[in-house]
């Protein structure tokens, strides 16, 4: 017997309340499906999701189910950037997951379809699916059209600085603002939104070909319709997330993450999703996989192509074709078939030929976008995990987006206790080439682990600093970040980590090839290890955690969040 029918027997009032909501008596007898989306006026990645909701809703009706539509709208990191709103971003992942859990558990649902496009909503939905472990599917909201000359919104941070300096006019800035986001969908670069769409499909939780599908084409609504149909079948098959989200699935996802040089935020989100199932995903697993899987695509912001063109070139299935010798092709997916079986079906259905036709509009071929493993875009994967006395538990760098000149660098520390102070120092000219900027107390227990995109863009748009100056933080970076930026430093400063002990002009050594991140000197001079350890121990004895306690969601997150390197999920057993 279906769960919904069992619960109806113990709560006859519930039937009356649903009938008062427009349900018919016949609807009560059907499998009941929760459709939860992040639709709302919050940003382009969510504004169009009502269309996908309706497509899934109609298909569920046609499949003999009764859908119920709920909404928990997400926020946009781009809109929350550069003010206190960004401190709520990572916490929103937890709250969205909780609200979906509440929706699903408080009513008698048999299956679930979750619809989202962007940074925190996708991992939140995948966490909820794993936590609930009921037959369900994730539907990705697709990609935004690129602007003129492949322009995308991250350019506006640099343009804002230029306008402030008088290098461009306010009208020129407005023209860019009007054209940066010409349609709905996730941003057109391989930021966290696009990365997490790719992760959803690579994990097997979205239908093949869903991730990065242009939001402007009708195929996205067609796919949402098929996803609704698939949920109804998954209920009959008792196909639940724990059967799909295995260690093999996470390894597949990390391999695909390497091919696209995905956002470092995946090192937060994949472990958090896996944690819901009792699976441990460590930074060393990312390091191990990235060291053998190269970057196959040159994607914005550090590369050439917008994400839409990757979908035309084959999308995630196209990347999987290139990695057949590495992937777990026997991993199960929401189709009820394995990764290998899905790829074979796509070949037979003409999926790849359609994308090739779109690419001909640009006078391009799939091989112009997706390189081979033998002749990759970049060797060595996109991500590295660094260790040392500055990051005993680890730190993460997207080294594929770092100028090779900065892969090994030693410079004087310029520490700041907030992003705002660091940005002002950069813009005012207080930072010199060769400096190592540290922004601390921005981790989960400090400020909620906000993104530092404004800081990275301030560095990137300064010709003197872009290839000479590094940024290190216990906060995190946007997937759009470019340049030598190292994040997720653990333990974080607010938890007593060494990054909180650094003083001005301490010597910091970055060594990406050897995976090292170390304090090696004091007051601009290198110091022997034993003497350095003694000095740091004295600083530690005097250190006091700044009082930054907050109420509400921020207080909850600060109190319970795990280390950045573990995924910053909430540790309820504390």
PDB file of C-alpha atoms in Angstrom, residues 173-369:
ATOM      1  CA  UNK A 173      27.772  50.554 -17.200  1.00  0.00           C
ATOM      2  CA  UNK A 174      23.995  50.599 -17.673  1.00  0.00           C
ATOM      3  CA  UNK A 175      24.357  49.153 -21.191  1.00  0.00           C
ATOM      4  CA  UNK A 176      26.346  46.252 -19.786  1.00  0.00           C
ATOM      5  CA  UNK A 177      23.804  45.739 -16.999  1.00  0.00           C
ATOM      6  CA  UNK A 178      20.955  45.587 -19.522  1.00  0.00           C
ATOM      7  CA  UNK A 179      22.720  42.987 -21.671  1.00  0.00           C
ATOM      8  CA  UNK A 180      24.520  40.824 -19.094  1.00  0.00           C
ATOM      9  CA  UNK A 181      21.478  38.644 -18.315  1.00  0.00           C
ATOM     10  CA  UNK A 182      19.401  38.460 -21.529  1.00  0.00           C
ATOM     11  CA  UNK A 183      17.207  35.519 -20.459  1.00  0.00           C
ATOM     12  CA  UNK A 184      16.258  33.295 -17.562  1.00  0.00           C
ATOM     13  CA  UNK A 185      18.419  30.388 -16.433  1.00  0.00           C
ATOM     14  CA  UNK A 186      21.639  29.933 -14.472  1.00  0.00           C
ATOM     15  CA  UNK A 187      24.524  32.293 -15.254  1.00  0.00           C
ATOM     16  CA  UNK A 188      26.393  31.494 -18.458  1.00  0.00           C
ATOM     17  CA  UNK A 189      29.732  30.602 -16.866  1.00  0.00           C
ATOM     18  CA  UNK A 190      30.929  27.545 -14.946  1.00  0.00           C
ATOM     19  CA  UNK A 191      30.071  29.083 -11.602  1.00  0.00           C
ATOM     20  CA  UNK A 192      28.497  27.200  -8.739  1.00  0.00           C
ATOM     21  CA  UNK A 193      25.044  27.180 -10.345  1.00  0.00           C
ATOM     22  CA  UNK A 194      26.257  25.540 -13.553  1.00  0.00           C
ATOM     23  CA  UNK A 195      28.596  23.292 -11.593  1.00  0.00           C
ATOM     24  CA  UNK A 196      25.783  21.984  -9.411  1.00  0.00           C
ATOM     25  CA  UNK A 197      23.528  21.349 -12.410  1.00  0.00           C
ATOM     26  CA  UNK A 198      26.356  19.263 -13.842  1.00  0.00           C
ATOM     27  CA  UNK A 199      26.777  17.504 -10.474  1.00  0.00           C
ATOM     28  CA  UNK A 200      23.060  16.670 -10.267  1.00  0.00           C
ATOM     29  CA  UNK A 201      23.130  14.933 -13.628  1.00  0.00           C
ATOM     30  CA  UNK A 202      26.519  13.311 -13.047  1.00  0.00           C
ATOM     31  CA  UNK A 203      25.251  11.878  -9.752  1.00  0.00           C
ATOM     32  CA  UNK A 204      22.383  10.292 -11.655  1.00  0.00           C
ATOM     33  CA  UNK A 205      19.660  12.366  -9.962  1.00  0.00           C
ATOM     34  CA  UNK A 206      18.545  14.294 -13.077  1.00  0.00           C
ATOM     35  CA  UNK A 207      17.528  12.950 -16.461  1.00  0.00           C
ATOM     36  CA  UNK A 208      20.380  12.579 -18.980  1.00  0.00           C
ATOM     37  CA  UNK A 209      20.995  15.795 -20.905  1.00  0.00           C
ATOM     38  CA  UNK A 210      19.211  18.028 -18.387  1.00  0.00           C
ATOM     39  CA  UNK A 211      22.155  19.999 -16.949  1.00  0.00           C
ATOM     40  CA  UNK A 212      22.911  23.300 -18.742  1.00  0.00           C
ATOM     41  CA  UNK A 213      20.106  22.846 -21.272  1.00  0.00           C
ATOM     42  CA  UNK A 214      19.314  26.359 -22.565  1.00  0.00           C
ATOM     43  CA  UNK A 215      16.371  27.717 -20.580  1.00  0.00           C
ATOM     44  CA  UNK A 216      15.202  29.496 -23.723  1.00  0.00           C
ATOM     45  CA  UNK A 217      14.336  26.338 -25.702  1.00  0.00           C
ATOM     46  CA  UNK A 218      11.180  24.246 -25.483  1.00  0.00           C
ATOM     47  CA  UNK A 219      13.118  21.042 -24.811  1.00  0.00           C
ATOM     48  CA  UNK A 220      13.513  22.038 -21.164  1.00  0.00           C
ATOM     49  CA  UNK A 221       9.741  21.943 -20.632  1.00  0.00           C
ATOM     50  CA  UNK A 222       9.575  18.661 -22.553  1.00  0.00           C
ATOM     51  CA  UNK A 223      12.232  17.208 -20.247  1.00  0.00           C
ATOM     52  CA  UNK A 224      10.319  18.415 -17.170  1.00  0.00           C
ATOM     53  CA  UNK A 225       7.255  16.610 -18.503  1.00  0.00           C
ATOM     54  CA  UNK A 226       9.278  13.407 -18.892  1.00  0.00           C
ATOM     55  CA  UNK A 227      10.707  13.855 -15.395  1.00  0.00           C
ATOM     56  CA  UNK A 228       7.181  13.935 -13.966  1.00  0.00           C
ATOM     57  CA  UNK A 229       6.341  10.728 -15.811  1.00  0.00           C
ATOM     58  CA  UNK A 230       9.521   9.165 -14.495  1.00  0.00           C
ATOM     59  CA  UNK A 231       8.644   9.913 -10.848  1.00  0.00           C
ATOM     60  CA  UNK A 232       5.406   7.956 -11.226  1.00  0.00           C
ATOM     61  CA  UNK A 233       7.407   4.974 -12.494  1.00  0.00           C
ATOM     62  CA  UNK A 234      10.030   5.280  -9.750  1.00  0.00           C
ATOM     63  CA  UNK A 235       7.294   4.835  -7.147  1.00  0.00           C
ATOM     64  CA  UNK A 236       6.280   1.535  -8.740  1.00  0.00           C
ATOM     65  CA  UNK A 237       9.938   0.448  -8.905  1.00  0.00           C
ATOM     66  CA  UNK A 238      10.676   1.644  -5.349  1.00  0.00           C
ATOM     67  CA  UNK A 239      13.723   3.388  -6.810  1.00  0.00           C
ATOM     68  CA  UNK A 240      15.011   5.616  -3.999  1.00  0.00           C
ATOM     69  CA  UNK A 241      18.023   7.965  -3.788  1.00  0.00           C
ATOM     70  CA  UNK A 242      20.080   5.622  -1.588  1.00  0.00           C
ATOM     71  CA  UNK A 243      20.157   3.171  -4.520  1.00  0.00           C
ATOM     72  CA  UNK A 244      21.491   5.896  -6.818  1.00  0.00           C
ATOM     73  CA  UNK A 245      23.675   8.062  -4.586  1.00  0.00           C
ATOM     74  CA  UNK A 246      26.403   5.510  -3.952  1.00  0.00           C
ATOM     75  CA  UNK A 247      30.132   6.089  -3.561  1.00  0.00           C
ATOM     76  CA  UNK A 248      30.463   5.245  -7.257  1.00  0.00           C
ATOM     77  CA  UNK A 249      28.009   8.018  -8.122  1.00  0.00           C
ATOM     78  CA  UNK A 250      30.006  10.592  -6.147  1.00  0.00           C
ATOM     79  CA  UNK A 251      33.233   9.454  -7.775  1.00  0.00           C
ATOM     80  CA  UNK A 252      31.605   9.844 -11.197  1.00  0.00           C
ATOM     81  CA  UNK A 253      30.467  13.349 -10.259  1.00  0.00           C
ATOM     82  CA  UNK A 254      33.942  14.392  -9.118  1.00  0.00           C
ATOM     83  CA  UNK A 255      35.417  13.094 -12.394  1.00  0.00           C
ATOM     84  CA  UNK A 256      32.973  15.237 -14.360  1.00  0.00           C
ATOM     85  CA  UNK A 257      33.720  18.140 -11.996  1.00  0.00           C
ATOM     86  CA  UNK A 258      37.360  17.865 -13.014  1.00  0.00           C
ATOM     87  CA  UNK A 259      36.542  17.945 -16.753  1.00  0.00           C
ATOM     88  CA  UNK A 260      34.720  21.295 -16.449  1.00  0.00           C
ATOM     89  CA  UNK A 261      37.054  22.785 -13.799  1.00  0.00           C
ATOM     90  CA  UNK A 262      33.962  23.224 -11.667  1.00  0.00           C
ATOM     91  CA  UNK A 263      33.447  25.596  -8.779  1.00  0.00           C
ATOM     92  CA  UNK A 264      35.343  24.956  -5.537  1.00  0.00           C
ATOM     93  CA  UNK A 265      31.946  25.145  -3.839  1.00  0.00           C
ATOM     94  CA  UNK A 266      31.381  21.556  -4.966  1.00  0.00           C
ATOM     95  CA  UNK A 267      33.854  20.583  -2.252  1.00  0.00           C
ATOM     96  CA  UNK A 268      31.268  21.944   0.197  1.00  0.00           C
ATOM     97  CA  UNK A 269      28.146  20.574  -1.435  1.00  0.00           C
ATOM     98  CA  UNK A 270      29.061  17.038  -2.496  1.00  0.00           C
ATOM     99  CA  UNK A 271      30.296  16.097   1.007  1.00  0.00           C
ATOM    100  CA  UNK A 272      27.133  17.612   2.507  1.00  0.00           C
ATOM    101  CA  UNK A 273      24.906  15.561   0.174  1.00  0.00           C
ATOM    102  CA  UNK A 274      26.915  12.399   0.857  1.00  0.00           C
ATOM    103  CA  UNK A 275      26.747  13.034   4.604  1.00  0.00           C
ATOM    104  CA  UNK A 276      22.960  12.601   4.451  1.00  0.00           C
ATOM    105  CA  UNK A 277      23.579   8.983   3.391  1.00  0.00           C
ATOM    106  CA  UNK A 278      26.448   8.243   5.741  1.00  0.00           C
ATOM    107  CA  UNK A 279      29.019   8.429   2.932  1.00  0.00           C
ATOM    108  CA  UNK A 280      32.241  10.331   3.604  1.00  0.00           C
ATOM    109  CA  UNK A 281      33.621  12.424   0.753  1.00  0.00           C
ATOM    110  CA  UNK A 282      37.000  13.889   1.703  1.00  0.00           C
ATOM    111  CA  UNK A 283      39.095  16.636   0.099  1.00  0.00           C
ATOM    112  CA  UNK A 284      41.685  13.982  -0.655  1.00  0.00           C
ATOM    113  CA  UNK A 285      39.179  12.190  -2.912  1.00  0.00           C
ATOM    114  CA  UNK A 286      38.805  15.392  -4.965  1.00  0.00           C
ATOM    115  CA  UNK A 287      42.605  15.662  -5.067  1.00  0.00           C
ATOM    116  CA  UNK A 288      43.044  12.031  -6.123  1.00  0.00           C
ATOM    117  CA  UNK A 289      40.460  12.212  -8.911  1.00  0.00           C
ATOM    118  CA  UNK A 290      41.455  15.656 -10.194  1.00  0.00           C
ATOM    119  CA  UNK A 291      45.079  14.558 -10.420  1.00  0.00           C
ATOM    120  CA  UNK A 292      44.177  11.933 -13.051  1.00  0.00           C
ATOM    121  CA  UNK A 293      41.222  13.574 -14.856  1.00  0.00           C
ATOM    122  CA  UNK A 294      42.140  16.637 -16.974  1.00  0.00           C
ATOM    123  CA  UNK A 295      40.079  19.712 -17.808  1.00  0.00           C
ATOM    124  CA  UNK A 296      38.374  19.043 -21.138  1.00  0.00           C
ATOM    125  CA  UNK A 297      36.468  22.304 -21.696  1.00  0.00           C
ATOM    126  CA  UNK A 298      37.512  25.961 -21.775  1.00  0.00           C
ATOM    127  CA  UNK A 299      34.573  27.544 -19.975  1.00  0.00           C
ATOM    128  CA  UNK A 300      33.980  31.071 -18.788  1.00  0.00           C
ATOM    129  CA  UNK A 301      35.003  32.844 -16.625  1.00  0.00           C
ATOM    130  CA  UNK A 302      38.584  31.617 -16.777  1.00  0.00           C
ATOM    131  CA  UNK A 303      38.084  30.121 -20.249  1.00  0.00           C
ATOM    132  CA  UNK A 304      36.454  30.850 -23.600  1.00  0.00           C
ATOM    133  CA  UNK A 305      32.982  29.338 -23.940  1.00  0.00           C
ATOM    134  CA  UNK A 306      29.628  29.975 -22.238  1.00  0.00           C
ATOM    135  CA  UNK A 307      27.876  26.939 -20.748  1.00  0.00           C
ATOM    136  CA  UNK A 308      25.174  26.885 -23.433  1.00  0.00           C
ATOM    137  CA  UNK A 309      27.783  25.789 -25.978  1.00  0.00           C
ATOM    138  CA  UNK A 310      28.868  22.922 -23.750  1.00  0.00           C
ATOM    139  CA  UNK A 311      25.293  21.629 -23.823  1.00  0.00           C
ATOM    140  CA  UNK A 312      25.217  21.918 -27.625  1.00  0.00           C
ATOM    141  CA  UNK A 313      28.463  19.926 -27.703  1.00  0.00           C
ATOM    142  CA  UNK A 314      26.848  17.094 -25.750  1.00  0.00           C
ATOM    143  CA  UNK A 315      26.670  18.409 -22.197  1.00  0.00           C
ATOM    144  CA  UNK A 316      27.304  15.961 -19.377  1.00  0.00           C
ATOM    145  CA  UNK A 317      26.685  12.951 -21.672  1.00  0.00           C
ATOM    146  CA  UNK A 318      29.290  14.349 -24.068  1.00  0.00           C
ATOM    147  CA  UNK A 319      31.796  14.584 -21.226  1.00  0.00           C
ATOM    148  CA  UNK A 320      30.895  11.067 -20.102  1.00  0.00           C
ATOM    149  CA  UNK A 321      31.588   9.744 -23.588  1.00  0.00           C
ATOM    150  CA  UNK A 322      35.142  11.059 -23.250  1.00  0.00           C
ATOM    151  CA  UNK A 323      35.556   9.456 -19.804  1.00  0.00           C
ATOM    152  CA  UNK A 324      34.152   6.007 -20.561  1.00  0.00           C
ATOM    153  CA  UNK A 325      37.424   4.371 -19.545  1.00  0.00           C
ATOM    154  CA  UNK A 326      37.318   6.074 -16.126  1.00  0.00           C
ATOM    155  CA  UNK A 327      33.644   6.260 -15.090  1.00  0.00           C
ATOM    156  CA  UNK A 328      31.642   3.686 -13.188  1.00  0.00           C
ATOM    157  CA  UNK A 329      29.349   2.924 -16.118  1.00  0.00           C
ATOM    158  CA  UNK A 330      27.373   0.502 -13.961  1.00  0.00           C
ATOM    159  CA  UNK A 331      26.200   3.256 -11.575  1.00  0.00           C
ATOM    160  CA  UNK A 332      22.401   3.429 -11.388  1.00  0.00           C
ATOM    161  CA  UNK A 333      20.474   6.618 -12.289  1.00  0.00           C
ATOM    162  CA  UNK A 334      16.930   7.979 -11.961  1.00  0.00           C
ATOM    163  CA  UNK A 335      16.092   6.470 -15.352  1.00  0.00           C
ATOM    164  CA  UNK A 336      16.302   3.035 -13.737  1.00  0.00           C
ATOM    165  CA  UNK A 337      19.204   2.367 -16.074  1.00  0.00           C
ATOM    166  CA  UNK A 338      22.950   2.657 -15.611  1.00  0.00           C
ATOM    167  CA  UNK A 339      25.196   5.456 -16.833  1.00  0.00           C
ATOM    168  CA  UNK A 340      26.421   3.215 -19.634  1.00  0.00           C
ATOM    169  CA  UNK A 341      22.900   2.245 -20.713  1.00  0.00           C
ATOM    170  CA  UNK A 342      21.841   5.906 -20.721  1.00  0.00           C
ATOM    171  CA  UNK A 343      24.752   6.851 -22.988  1.00  0.00           C
ATOM    172  CA  UNK A 344      23.884   4.063 -25.415  1.00  0.00           C
ATOM    173  CA  UNK A 345      20.254   5.185 -25.509  1.00  0.00           C
ATOM    174  CA  UNK A 346      21.234   8.816 -26.157  1.00  0.00           C
ATOM    175  CA  UNK A 347      23.427   7.716 -29.064  1.00  0.00           C
ATOM    176  CA  UNK A 348      20.517   5.808 -30.582  1.00  0.00           C
ATOM    177  CA  UNK A 349      17.960   8.590 -29.981  1.00  0.00           C
ATOM    178  CA  UNK A 350      19.927  11.267 -31.868  1.00  0.00           C
ATOM    179  CA  UNK A 351      20.558  13.443 -28.794  1.00  0.00           C
ATOM    180  CA  UNK A 352      24.084  14.343 -29.866  1.00  0.00           C
ATOM    181  CA  UNK A 353      23.081  15.152 -33.451  1.00  0.00           C
ATOM    182  CA  UNK A 354      20.641  17.836 -32.255  1.00  0.00           C
ATOM    183  CA  UNK A 355      23.382  19.619 -30.336  1.00  0.00           C
ATOM    184  CA  UNK A 356      25.715  19.427 -33.310  1.00  0.00           C
ATOM    185  CA  UNK A 357      23.050  21.167 -35.374  1.00  0.00           C
ATOM    186  CA  UNK A 358      22.873  24.034 -32.894  1.00  0.00           C
ATOM    187  CA  UNK A 359      26.671  24.324 -32.948  1.00  0.00           C
ATOM    188  CA  UNK A 360      26.622  24.700 -36.722  1.00  0.00           C
ATOM    189  CA  UNK A 361      24.807  28.003 -36.110  1.00  0.00           C
ATOM    190  CA  UNK A 362      28.089  29.176 -34.570  1.00  0.00           C
ATOM    191  CA  UNK A 363      30.298  27.501 -37.199  1.00  0.00           C
ATOM    192  CA  UNK A 364      31.566  25.199 -34.458  1.00  0.00           C
ATOM    193  CA  UNK A 365      31.885  21.447 -33.965  1.00  0.00           C
ATOM    194  CA  UNK A 366      31.637  19.466 -30.694  1.00  0.00           C
ATOM    195  CA  UNK A 367      35.382  18.894 -30.746  1.00  0.00           C
ATOM    196  CA  UNK A 368      35.900  22.670 -30.699  1.00  0.00           C
ATOM    197  CA  UNK A 369      34.269  22.661 -27.257  1.00  0.00           C
TER     198      UNK A 369
END
